Coordinates of N, CA and C in Angstrom, one line a residue:
Chain D
D243 N -12.0 15.7 -4.3 CA -13.1 15.1 -5.1 C -12.8 14.7 -6.5
G244 N -11.8 15.3 -7.0 CA -11.3 15.1 -8.4 C -12.0 14.1 -9.3
G245 N -12.7 14.6 -10.2 CA -13.2 13.6 -11.3 C -14.6 13.0 -10.9
I246 N -15.1 13.2 -9.7 CA -16.4 12.7 -9.4 C -17.3 13.8 -9.0
T247 N -18.4 13.8 -9.7 CA -19.3 14.9 -9.4 C -20.7 14.4 -9.0
Q248 N -21.2 15.0 -8.0 CA -22.5 14.7 -7.5 C -23.4 15.9 -7.6
S249 N -24.7 15.8 -8.0 CA -25.5 16.9 -8.1 C -27.0 16.5 -7.7
P250 N -27.7 17.4 -7.1 CA -27.2 18.7 -6.5 C -26.5 18.5 -5.1
K251 N -25.9 19.6 -4.7 CA -25.3 19.5 -3.4 C -26.3 19.3 -2.2
Y252 N -27.4 20.1 -2.4 CA -28.5 20.1 -1.4 C -29.7 19.7 -2.2
L253 N -30.6 18.9 -1.5 CA -31.9 18.5 -2.2 C -33.0 18.4 -1.2
F254 N -34.1 19.0 -1.5 CA -35.2 18.9 -0.5 C -36.4 18.3 -1.3
R255 N -37.0 17.3 -0.6 CA -38.2 16.8 -1.2 C -39.3 16.4 -0.2
K256 N -40.4 16.4 -0.7 CA -41.6 16.1 0.2 C -41.6 14.5 0.5
E257 N -42.2 14.2 1.7 CA -42.4 12.8 2.1 C -43.3 12.1 0.9
G258 N -42.8 10.9 0.6 CA -43.6 10.2 -0.4 C -43.2 10.3 -1.8
Q259 N -42.3 11.3 -2.1 CA -41.8 11.5 -3.5 C -40.5 10.7 -3.6
N260 N -40.4 10.1 -4.9 CA -39.1 9.6 -5.3 C -38.2 10.7 -5.7
V261 N -36.9 10.4 -5.5 CA -35.9 11.4 -5.9 C -34.6 10.7 -6.5
T262 N -34.0 11.3 -7.5 CA -32.8 10.7 -8.1 C -31.6 11.5 -7.8
L263 N -30.6 11.0 -7.3 CA -29.3 11.6 -7.1 C -28.3 11.3 -8.1
S264 N -27.6 12.3 -8.7 CA -26.7 12.0 -9.8 C -25.3 11.7 -9.3
C265 N -24.6 10.9 -10.0 CA -23.2 10.7 -9.8 C -22.4 10.4 -11.1
E266 N -21.5 11.2 -11.5 CA -20.8 11.1 -12.7 C -19.4 11.0 -12.4
Q267 N -18.5 10.2 -13.1 CA -17.1 10.2 -13.0 C -16.4 10.2 -14.3
N268 N -15.3 10.9 -14.4 CA -14.5 10.9 -15.7 C -13.2 10.3 -15.5
L269 N -13.1 9.4 -14.5 CA -11.8 8.7 -14.1 C -11.7 7.4 -14.9
N270 N -12.6 7.0 -15.6 CA -12.6 5.7 -16.4 C -12.5 4.5 -15.4
H271 N -13.1 4.7 -14.3 CA -13.2 3.7 -13.2 C -14.4 2.7 -13.6
D272 N -14.1 1.5 -13.3 CA -15.0 0.4 -13.6 C -16.1 0.3 -12.5
A273 N -15.7 0.4 -11.2 CA -16.5 0.2 -10.1 C -17.0 1.5 -9.5
M274 N -18.3 1.5 -9.2 CA -18.9 2.7 -8.5 C -19.8 2.3 -7.4
Y275 N -19.9 3.1 -6.3 CA -20.6 2.8 -5.1 C -21.4 4.0 -4.7
W276 N -22.5 3.6 -3.9 CA -23.3 4.7 -3.1 C -23.3 4.3 -1.7
Y277 N -23.1 5.3 -0.9 CA -23.0 5.2 0.6 C -23.9 6.2 1.2
R278 N -24.5 5.8 2.4 CA -25.2 6.7 3.1 C -24.5 7.1 4.4
Q279 N -24.5 8.3 4.9 CA -23.9 8.7 6.1 C -24.9 9.5 6.9
D280 N -25.1 9.1 8.1 CA -25.9 9.8 9.1 C -25.0 10.4 10.1
P281 N -25.5 11.4 10.8 CA -24.6 12.3 11.7 C -23.9 11.4 12.8
G282 N -22.5 11.6 12.8 CA -21.9 10.9 13.8 C -21.6 9.5 13.6
Q283 N -21.9 9.1 12.3 CA -21.8 7.7 12.0 C -20.8 7.5 10.9
G284 N -20.4 6.2 10.6 CA -19.5 5.9 9.4 C -20.4 5.8 8.1
L285 N -19.8 5.3 7.1 CA -20.4 5.1 5.9 C -21.0 3.7 5.8
R286 N -22.3 3.7 5.3 CA -22.9 2.3 5.1 C -23.2 2.2 3.6
L287 N -22.9 1.1 3.1 CA -23.0 0.8 1.7 C -24.4 0.5 1.2
I288 N -24.9 1.1 0.2 CA -26.2 1.0 -0.3 C -26.3 0.1 -1.5
Y289 N -25.5 0.5 -2.5 CA -25.4 -0.4 -3.8 C -24.0 -0.1 -4.4
Y290 N -23.5 -1.1 -5.1 CA -22.3 -1.0 -5.8 C -22.3 -1.7 -7.2
S291 N -21.5 -1.3 -8.1 CA -21.5 -1.9 -9.4 C -20.1 -2.0 -9.9
Q292 N -19.7 -3.2 -10.3 CA -18.4 -3.5 -10.7 C -18.2 -3.2 -12.1
I293 N -19.3 -3.4 -12.8 CA -19.2 -3.1 -14.4 C -20.5 -2.7 -14.8
V294 N -20.5 -2.2 -16.1 CA -21.7 -1.5 -16.7 C -22.8 -2.7 -16.8
N295 N -24.0 -2.3 -16.6 CA -25.2 -3.2 -16.6 C -25.3 -4.2 -15.5
D296 N -24.5 -4.0 -14.5 CA -24.5 -5.0 -13.4 C -24.3 -4.2 -12.0
F297 N -25.0 -4.6 -11.1 CA -24.9 -3.9 -9.7 C -25.4 -5.0 -8.6
Q298 N -24.9 -4.7 -7.4 CA -25.2 -5.6 -6.3 C -25.8 -4.7 -5.1
K299 N -26.6 -5.3 -4.3 CA -27.0 -4.7 -3.1 C -26.0 -4.7 -2.1
G300 N -25.9 -3.5 -1.3 CA -25.0 -3.4 -0.2 C -25.8 -3.8 1.1
D301 N -25.3 -3.2 2.1 CA -25.9 -3.5 3.5 C -27.3 -3.0 3.7
I302 N -27.5 -1.8 3.0 CA -28.9 -1.1 3.3 C -29.5 -0.7 2.1
A303 N -29.8 -1.7 1.2 CA -30.4 -1.5 -0.1 C -31.8 -1.1 -0.1
E304 N -32.6 -1.5 0.9 CA -34.0 -1.5 0.9 C -34.5 0.0 0.8
G305 N -35.4 0.4 -0.2 CA -35.9 1.6 -0.4 C -35.1 2.4 -1.4
Y306 N -34.1 1.8 -2.0 CA -33.2 2.5 -2.9 C -33.2 1.6 -4.2
S307 N -32.9 2.3 -5.4 CA -32.7 1.6 -6.7 C -31.6 2.3 -7.3
V308 N -30.9 1.6 -8.3 CA -29.8 2.2 -9.0 C -29.9 1.7 -10.4
S309 N -29.1 2.2 -11.3 CA -28.9 1.7 -12.7 C -27.5 2.0 -13.1
R310 N -26.9 1.3 -14.1 CA -25.6 1.5 -14.5 C -25.5 1.2 -15.9
E311 N -26.2 2.1 -16.8 CA -26.2 2.0 -18.2 C -25.0 2.5 -18.8
K312 N -24.3 3.4 -18.2 CA -23.0 3.9 -18.7 C -21.9 3.8 -17.7
K313 N -20.7 3.6 -18.2 CA -19.6 3.4 -17.3 C -19.4 4.6 -16.4
E314 N -19.6 5.9 -16.8 CA -19.3 7.0 -16.1 C -20.5 7.5 -15.2
S315 N -21.6 6.8 -15.2 CA -22.8 7.3 -14.5 C -23.5 6.2 -13.6
F316 N -23.8 6.6 -12.5 CA -24.4 5.6 -11.5 C -25.4 6.3 -10.7
P317 N -26.6 6.7 -11.2 CA -27.7 7.3 -10.4 C -28.3 6.5 -9.3
L318 N -28.6 7.2 -8.3 CA -29.4 6.5 -7.2 C -30.8 7.1 -7.0
T319 N -31.7 6.2 -6.9 CA -33.1 6.7 -6.7 C -33.5 6.3 -5.3
V320 N -33.9 7.4 -4.5 CA -34.4 7.2 -3.1 C -35.9 7.1 -3.3
T321 N -36.6 5.9 -3.1 CA -37.9 5.8 -3.3 C -38.7 6.1 -2.1
S322 N -40.1 6.2 -2.1 CA -40.9 6.4 -1.1 C -40.9 5.3 -0.1
A323 N -40.3 4.1 -0.4 CA -40.2 3.0 0.5 C -39.2 3.1 1.6
Q324 N -38.3 4.1 1.3 CA -37.2 4.3 2.2 C -37.8 5.0 3.5
K325 N -37.6 4.4 4.6 CA -38.4 4.9 5.8 C -37.8 6.2 6.3
N326 N -36.5 6.3 6.3 CA -35.9 7.6 6.8 C -34.8 8.0 5.8
P327 N -35.2 8.6 4.8 CA -34.2 9.0 3.6 C -33.3 10.3 3.9
T328 N -33.6 11.1 4.9 CA -32.8 12.3 5.2 C -31.4 11.8 5.6
A329 N -30.4 12.1 4.9 CA -29.1 11.8 5.1 C -28.2 12.5 4.1
F330 N -26.8 12.1 4.3 CA -25.8 12.7 3.4 C -25.4 11.5 2.5
Y331 N -25.6 11.6 1.2 CA -25.3 10.5 0.3 C -24.0 10.8 -0.5
L332 N -23.1 9.7 -0.5 CA -21.8 9.8 -1.0 C -21.7 8.7 -2.1
C333 N -21.1 9.2 -3.3 CA -20.8 8.2 -4.3 C -19.2 8.1 -4.5
A334 N -18.9 6.9 -4.9 CA -17.4 6.7 -5.0 C -17.2 5.8 -6.2
S335 N -15.9 5.9 -6.6 CA -15.6 5.0 -7.8 C -14.2 4.4 -7.5
M336 N -13.9 3.4 -8.3 CA -12.6 2.8 -8.0 C -12.3 1.9 -9.4
R337 N -10.9 2.0 -9.7 CA -10.5 1.0 -10.8 C -10.7 -0.4 -10.3
R338 N -10.9 -1.3 -11.2 CA -10.8 -2.7 -10.8 C -9.4 -3.3 -10.8
A339 N -8.6 -2.8 -10.0 CA -7.3 -3.1 -10.0 C -6.7 -3.3 -8.6
P340 N -6.0 -4.4 -8.3 CA -5.4 -4.4 -6.9 C -4.5 -3.3 -6.5
G341 N -4.7 -2.8 -5.4 CA -3.9 -1.7 -4.9 C -4.5 -0.4 -5.1
D342 N -5.6 -0.2 -5.7 CA -6.3 1.0 -5.9 C -7.3 1.1 -4.7
T343 N -7.8 2.3 -4.6 CA -8.7 2.6 -3.5 C -9.9 3.4 -4.0
Q344 N -10.9 3.5 -3.2 CA -12.1 4.2 -3.6 C -12.0 5.8 -3.4
Y345 N -12.4 6.4 -4.4 CA -12.3 7.9 -4.3 C -13.8 8.5 -4.4
F346 N -14.0 9.5 -3.4 CA -15.3 9.9 -3.2 C -15.7 11.2 -3.9
G347 N -17.0 11.4 -4.2 CA -17.4 12.7 -4.6 C -17.8 13.6 -3.5
P348 N -18.3 14.8 -3.7 CA -18.5 15.8 -2.8 C -19.8 15.5 -1.9
G349 N -20.6 14.6 -2.3 CA -21.8 14.3 -1.5 C -23.1 15.1 -1.9
T350 N -24.2 14.6 -1.6 CA -25.6 15.2 -1.8 C -26.2 15.1 -0.4
R351 N -26.6 16.3 0.1 CA -27.4 16.3 1.4 C -29.0 16.2 1.0
L352 N -29.6 15.2 1.3 CA -31.1 15.0 1.0 C -31.8 15.3 2.3
T353 N -32.8 16.1 2.2 CA -33.7 16.4 3.3 C -35.1 16.2 2.9
V354 N -35.8 15.3 3.5 CA -37.2 15.0 3.3 C -38.0 15.8 4.3
L355 N -38.9 16.5 3.7 CA -39.7 17.4 4.6 C -41.1 16.7 5.0
Chain K
G118 N -21.4 -9.8 13.0 CA -20.6 -9.7 11.8 C -19.3 -9.0 12.1
E119 N -18.6 -8.9 11.1 CA -17.3 -8.2 11.2 C -17.4 -6.7 11.4
S120 N -16.6 -6.0 12.1 CA -16.6 -4.7 12.2 C -15.3 -4.0 12.3
V121 N -15.4 -2.7 12.0 CA -14.3 -1.8 12.1 C -14.6 -0.8 13.0
G122 N -13.7 -0.4 14.0 CA -14.1 0.6 14.9 C -12.9 1.5 15.3
L123 N -13.2 2.6 15.6 CA -12.1 3.5 16.2 C -12.2 3.6 17.7
H124 N -11.1 3.6 18.3 CA -11.1 3.6 19.8 C -11.9 4.9 20.5
L125 N -11.5 6.1 20.0 CA -12.1 7.2 20.6 C -12.8 8.0 19.5
P126 N -14.1 8.5 19.9 CA -14.8 9.4 18.9 C -14.3 10.8 18.8
T127 N -13.6 11.3 19.7 CA -13.0 12.6 19.6 C -11.6 12.7 20.1
L128 N -10.8 13.6 19.5 CA -9.4 13.9 19.9 C -9.1 15.3 19.8
S129 N -8.6 15.9 20.9 CA -8.3 17.3 21.0 C -6.7 17.4 21.0
V130 N -6.1 18.1 20.1 CA -4.6 18.2 20.1 C -4.1 19.7 19.9
Q131 N -3.1 19.9 20.6 CA -2.5 21.2 20.4 C -1.8 21.4 19.1
E132 N -1.9 22.5 18.5 CA -1.3 22.8 17.2 C 0.3 22.6 17.4
G133 N 0.8 21.9 16.5 CA 2.2 21.5 16.5 C 2.6 20.2 17.1
D134 N 1.7 19.7 17.9 CA 1.9 18.3 18.5 C 1.6 17.2 17.5
N135 N 2.0 16.0 17.8 CA 1.6 14.9 17.0 C 0.3 14.3 17.4
S136 N -0.5 13.8 16.5 CA -1.7 13.2 16.8 C -1.6 11.7 16.4
I137 N -2.3 10.9 17.2 CA -2.4 9.5 17.0 C -3.8 9.1 17.0
I138 N -4.3 8.6 15.9 CA -5.7 8.1 15.8 C -5.7 6.6 15.7
N139 N -6.6 5.9 16.5 CA -6.5 4.4 16.6 C -7.8 3.8 15.9
C140 N -7.6 2.6 15.4 CA -8.7 1.8 14.8 C -8.4 0.3 15.1
A141 N -9.5 -0.4 15.5 CA -9.5 -1.7 15.6 C -10.4 -2.4 14.7
Y142 N -10.0 -3.6 14.2 CA -10.8 -4.3 13.2 C -10.9 -5.6 13.8
S143 N -11.8 -6.4 13.2 CA -12.1 -7.7 13.7 C -12.0 -8.8 12.7
N144 N -12.1 -8.3 11.3 CA -12.0 -9.4 10.3 C -10.5 -9.8 10.0
S145 N -10.2 -11.0 10.5 CA -8.8 -11.5 10.3 C -8.4 -11.6 8.8
A146 N -9.3 -11.7 7.9 CA -9.1 -11.9 6.4 C -8.9 -10.5 5.8
S147 N -8.9 -9.4 6.5 CA -8.8 -8.0 5.9 C -7.3 -8.0 5.5
D148 N -7.1 -7.5 4.2 CA -5.7 -7.4 3.8 C -5.4 -6.0 3.2
Y149 N -6.3 -5.1 3.2 CA -6.1 -3.8 2.7 C -6.8 -2.7 3.6
F150 N -6.0 -1.7 4.0 CA -6.6 -0.8 5.0 C -6.3 0.7 4.5
I151 N -7.4 1.5 4.8 CA -7.2 2.9 4.2 C -7.6 3.9 5.3
W152 N -7.0 5.0 5.3 CA -7.4 6.1 6.2 C -8.0 7.2 5.2
Y153 N -9.1 7.8 5.7 CA -9.8 8.9 5.1 C -9.9 10.1 6.0
K154 N -9.8 11.2 5.4 CA -10.2 12.4 6.1 C -11.4 13.0 5.5
Q155 N -12.4 13.4 6.4 CA -13.5 14.1 5.9 C -13.8 15.5 6.6
E156 N -13.8 16.5 5.9 CA -14.1 17.8 6.4 C -15.5 18.0 6.3
S157 N -16.1 18.9 7.2 CA -17.5 19.1 7.3 C -18.2 19.4 6.0
G158 N -19.2 18.6 5.7 CA -20.0 18.8 4.4 C -19.3 18.4 3.1
K159 N -18.2 17.7 3.3 CA -17.5 17.3 2.0 C -17.4 15.7 2.1
G160 N -17.0 15.2 0.9 CA -16.7 13.8 0.7 C -15.4 13.4 1.4
P161 N -15.3 12.1 1.8 CA -14.0 11.7 2.3 C -12.9 11.8 1.4
Q162 N -11.7 12.1 1.8 CA -10.5 12.3 1.0 C -9.5 11.2 1.5
F163 N -9.0 10.5 0.5 CA -7.9 9.6 0.8 C -6.7 10.1 1.4
I164 N -6.2 9.5 2.4 CA -5.0 10.0 3.1 C -3.8 9.1 2.8
I165 N -3.9 7.8 3.2 CA -2.9 6.8 3.0 C -3.5 5.4 3.2
D166 N -2.8 4.5 2.6 CA -3.3 3.1 2.7 C -2.1 2.1 3.1
I167 N -2.5 0.9 3.4 CA -1.5 0.0 3.7 C -2.0 -1.5 3.6
R168 N -1.2 -2.4 3.0 CA -1.6 -3.7 2.8 C -1.0 -4.5 3.9
S169 N -1.7 -5.7 4.0 CA -1.4 -6.5 5.2 C 0.1 -7.1 5.2
N170 N 0.7 -7.0 4.1 CA 2.1 -7.5 4.1 C 3.1 -6.5 4.6
M171 N 2.7 -5.4 5.1 CA 3.4 -4.2 5.5 C 3.1 -3.9 7.0
D172 N 4.0 -3.4 7.9 CA 3.7 -3.0 9.2 C 3.6 -1.5 9.3
K173 N 4.2 -0.8 8.3 CA 4.3 0.6 8.4 C 4.4 1.3 7.0
R174 N 3.8 2.4 7.0 CA 4.0 3.2 5.6 C 3.9 4.6 5.9
Q175 N 4.8 5.4 5.3 CA 4.8 6.8 5.6 C 4.4 7.7 4.3
G176 N 3.7 8.7 4.6 CA 3.4 9.6 3.6 C 3.9 11.0 4.0
Q177 N 3.4 12.1 3.5 CA 3.8 13.4 3.9 C 3.1 13.8 5.2
R178 N 3.8 13.8 6.2 CA 3.4 14.2 7.6 C 2.5 13.0 8.2
V179 N 2.2 12.1 7.5 CA 1.4 10.9 8.1 C 2.1 9.6 7.9
T180 N 1.8 8.8 9.0 CA 2.3 7.5 9.0 C 1.3 6.5 9.5
V181 N 1.1 5.4 8.8 CA 0.1 4.3 9.3 C 0.8 3.2 9.7
L182 N 0.4 2.7 10.8 CA 1.0 1.5 11.4 C -0.1 0.4 11.5
L183 N 0.4 -0.9 11.1 CA -0.6 -2.0 11.2 C 0.0 -3.1 12.1
N184 N -0.8 -3.5 13.0 CA -0.4 -4.6 14.0 C -1.4 -5.7 13.7
K185 N -1.1 -6.7 12.8 CA -2.1 -7.6 12.5 C -2.2 -8.6 13.7
T186 N -1.3 -8.8 14.6 CA -1.5 -9.7 15.7 C -2.6 -9.3 16.6
V187 N -2.8 -8.0 16.9 CA -3.9 -7.5 17.6 C -4.9 -6.9 16.9
K188 N -4.8 -6.9 15.5 CA -5.7 -6.3 14.6 C -6.0 -4.9 15.0
H189 N -5.0 -4.2 14.8 CA -4.9 -2.6 15.3 C -4.2 -1.8 14.2
L190 N -4.9 -0.8 13.9 CA -4.4 0.2 12.8 C -4.3 1.6 13.5
S191 N -3.3 2.3 13.2 CA -3.1 3.7 13.7 C -2.7 4.6 12.6
L192 N -3.1 5.8 12.8 CA -2.7 6.9 11.9 C -2.0 8.0 12.8
Q193 N -0.8 8.3 12.4 CA 0.0 9.4 13.2 C 0.1 10.5 12.2
I194 N -0.2 11.7 12.8 CA -0.1 12.9 12.0 C 1.0 13.7 12.7
A195 N 2.1 14.1 12.1 CA 3.2 14.9 12.6 C 2.8 16.4 12.5
A196 N 3.2 17.1 13.6 CA 3.1 18.6 13.6 C 1.7 19.0 13.2
T197 N 0.7 18.6 13.9 CA -0.7 18.8 13.6 C -0.9 20.3 13.3
Q198 N -1.7 20.5 12.2 CA -2.0 22.0 11.9 C -3.5 22.2 11.9
P199 N -4.0 23.4 12.0 CA -5.5 23.7 12.1 C -6.1 23.0 10.9
G200 N -5.6 23.0 9.8 CA -6.2 22.3 8.6 C -6.4 20.7 8.7
D201 N -5.9 20.3 9.8 CA -6.0 18.8 10.0 C -7.3 18.6 10.8
S202 N -7.9 19.5 11.2 CA -9.2 19.4 12.0 C -10.2 18.8 11.0
A203 N -10.8 17.5 11.4 CA -11.7 16.8 10.5 C -12.1 15.5 11.2
V204 N -12.9 14.8 10.5 CA -13.2 13.4 10.9 C -12.3 12.4 10.2
Y205 N -11.7 11.5 10.9 CA -10.9 10.5 10.3 C -11.5 9.2 10.3
F206 N -11.6 8.5 9.2 CA -12.2 7.2 9.2 C -11.1 6.2 8.7
C207 N -11.2 5.0 9.4 CA -10.4 3.9 8.9 C -11.4 3.0 8.1
A208 N -10.9 2.3 7.1 CA -11.7 1.4 6.3 C -10.9 0.1 6.0
E209 N -11.5 -1.0 5.9 CA -10.9 -2.2 5.5 C -11.6 -3.0 4.6
T210 N -10.8 -3.9 3.9 CA -11.5 -4.8 2.9 C -10.7 -6.1 2.8
S211 N -11.3 -7.1 2.6 CA -10.6 -8.4 2.2 C -10.9 -8.8 0.8
N212 N -11.5 -8.0 0.1 CA -11.6 -8.3 -1.4 C -11.3 -7.2 -2.3
D213 N -10.9 -6.1 -2.0 CA -10.5 -5.0 -2.7 C -11.7 -4.3 -3.3
Y214 N -12.9 -4.7 -3.2 CA -14.0 -4.1 -3.9 C -15.0 -3.5 -2.9
K215 N -15.3 -4.1 -1.7 CA -16.2 -3.5 -0.7 C -15.4 -3.1 0.5
L216 N -15.7 -1.9 1.0 CA -14.9 -1.4 2.2 C -16.0 -1.4 3.3
S217 N -15.4 -1.6 4.5 CA -16.1 -1.5 5.8 C -15.5 -0.4 6.6
F218 N -16.4 0.6 7.0 CA -15.9 1.8 7.6 C -16.1 1.8 9.1
G219 N -15.2 2.4 9.9 CA -15.5 2.7 11.3 C -16.3 3.9 11.4
A220 N -16.7 4.2 12.6 CA -17.6 5.4 13.0 C -16.9 6.7 12.8
G221 N -15.6 6.7 12.9 CA -14.9 8.0 12.7 C -14.4 8.7 14.1
T222 N -13.3 9.3 14.0 CA -12.7 10.1 15.1 C -12.6 11.5 14.8
T223 N -13.2 12.4 15.5 CA -13.2 13.9 15.2 C -12.0 14.4 15.8
V224 N -11.2 15.1 15.1 CA -9.9 15.6 15.5 C -10.1 17.2 15.6
T225 N -9.8 17.8 16.7 CA -10.0 19.1 16.9 C -8.6 19.7 17.2
V226 N -8.1 20.7 16.4 CA -6.8 21.3 16.7 C -6.9 22.6 17.5
R227 N -6.3 22.6 18.6 CA -6.3 23.8 19.4 C -5.1 24.8 19.0
A228 N -5.4 26.1 18.9 CA -4.3 27.0 18.6 C -3.5 27.3 19.7

């Protein structure tokens, strides 16, 4: 996981509530990513940011929002508009340099009751 | 759309044997491929990568093979150990910033 922290590890929320997942990295990476993982499936991209104050929608952005005010932080808000928010959420970061790869945090498991 | 997929969702291997995990991709523009290992409840861990100008790359006990002609990628694990039990994902990209992931192969090592 080295250098990428996600908190909390487990999160429970009631249906209809917004919830914000934290992702912090001290690797001085420019790009940061949020993925969603459902049981038995691969990772699906929610949002990504290549530089501070800029971000782009991924493949499943509906019902989610992000901000990138600082290089080291990329919080994800799961809004009440997300129809099925219960999942494992993974944050990743990467240098903006050819030949580098994405490194992942430990994940946050969100359960909406 | 383009997709990345693994041939088999599960693989059972005897401890000490070699493991081969396969992955097919469809995006002919993909030029960078990565294998990740994910243990239960944890984030994916980088194992090895390969660029499209290479056919083979070796790491510690792992080898990745790339066949661009048939768009096939494989991960070989030598002398599989119990700690190798995990889900293995292949990922590909054509622009170095966005990755596409396969669904994963669950490897179980039998003692």
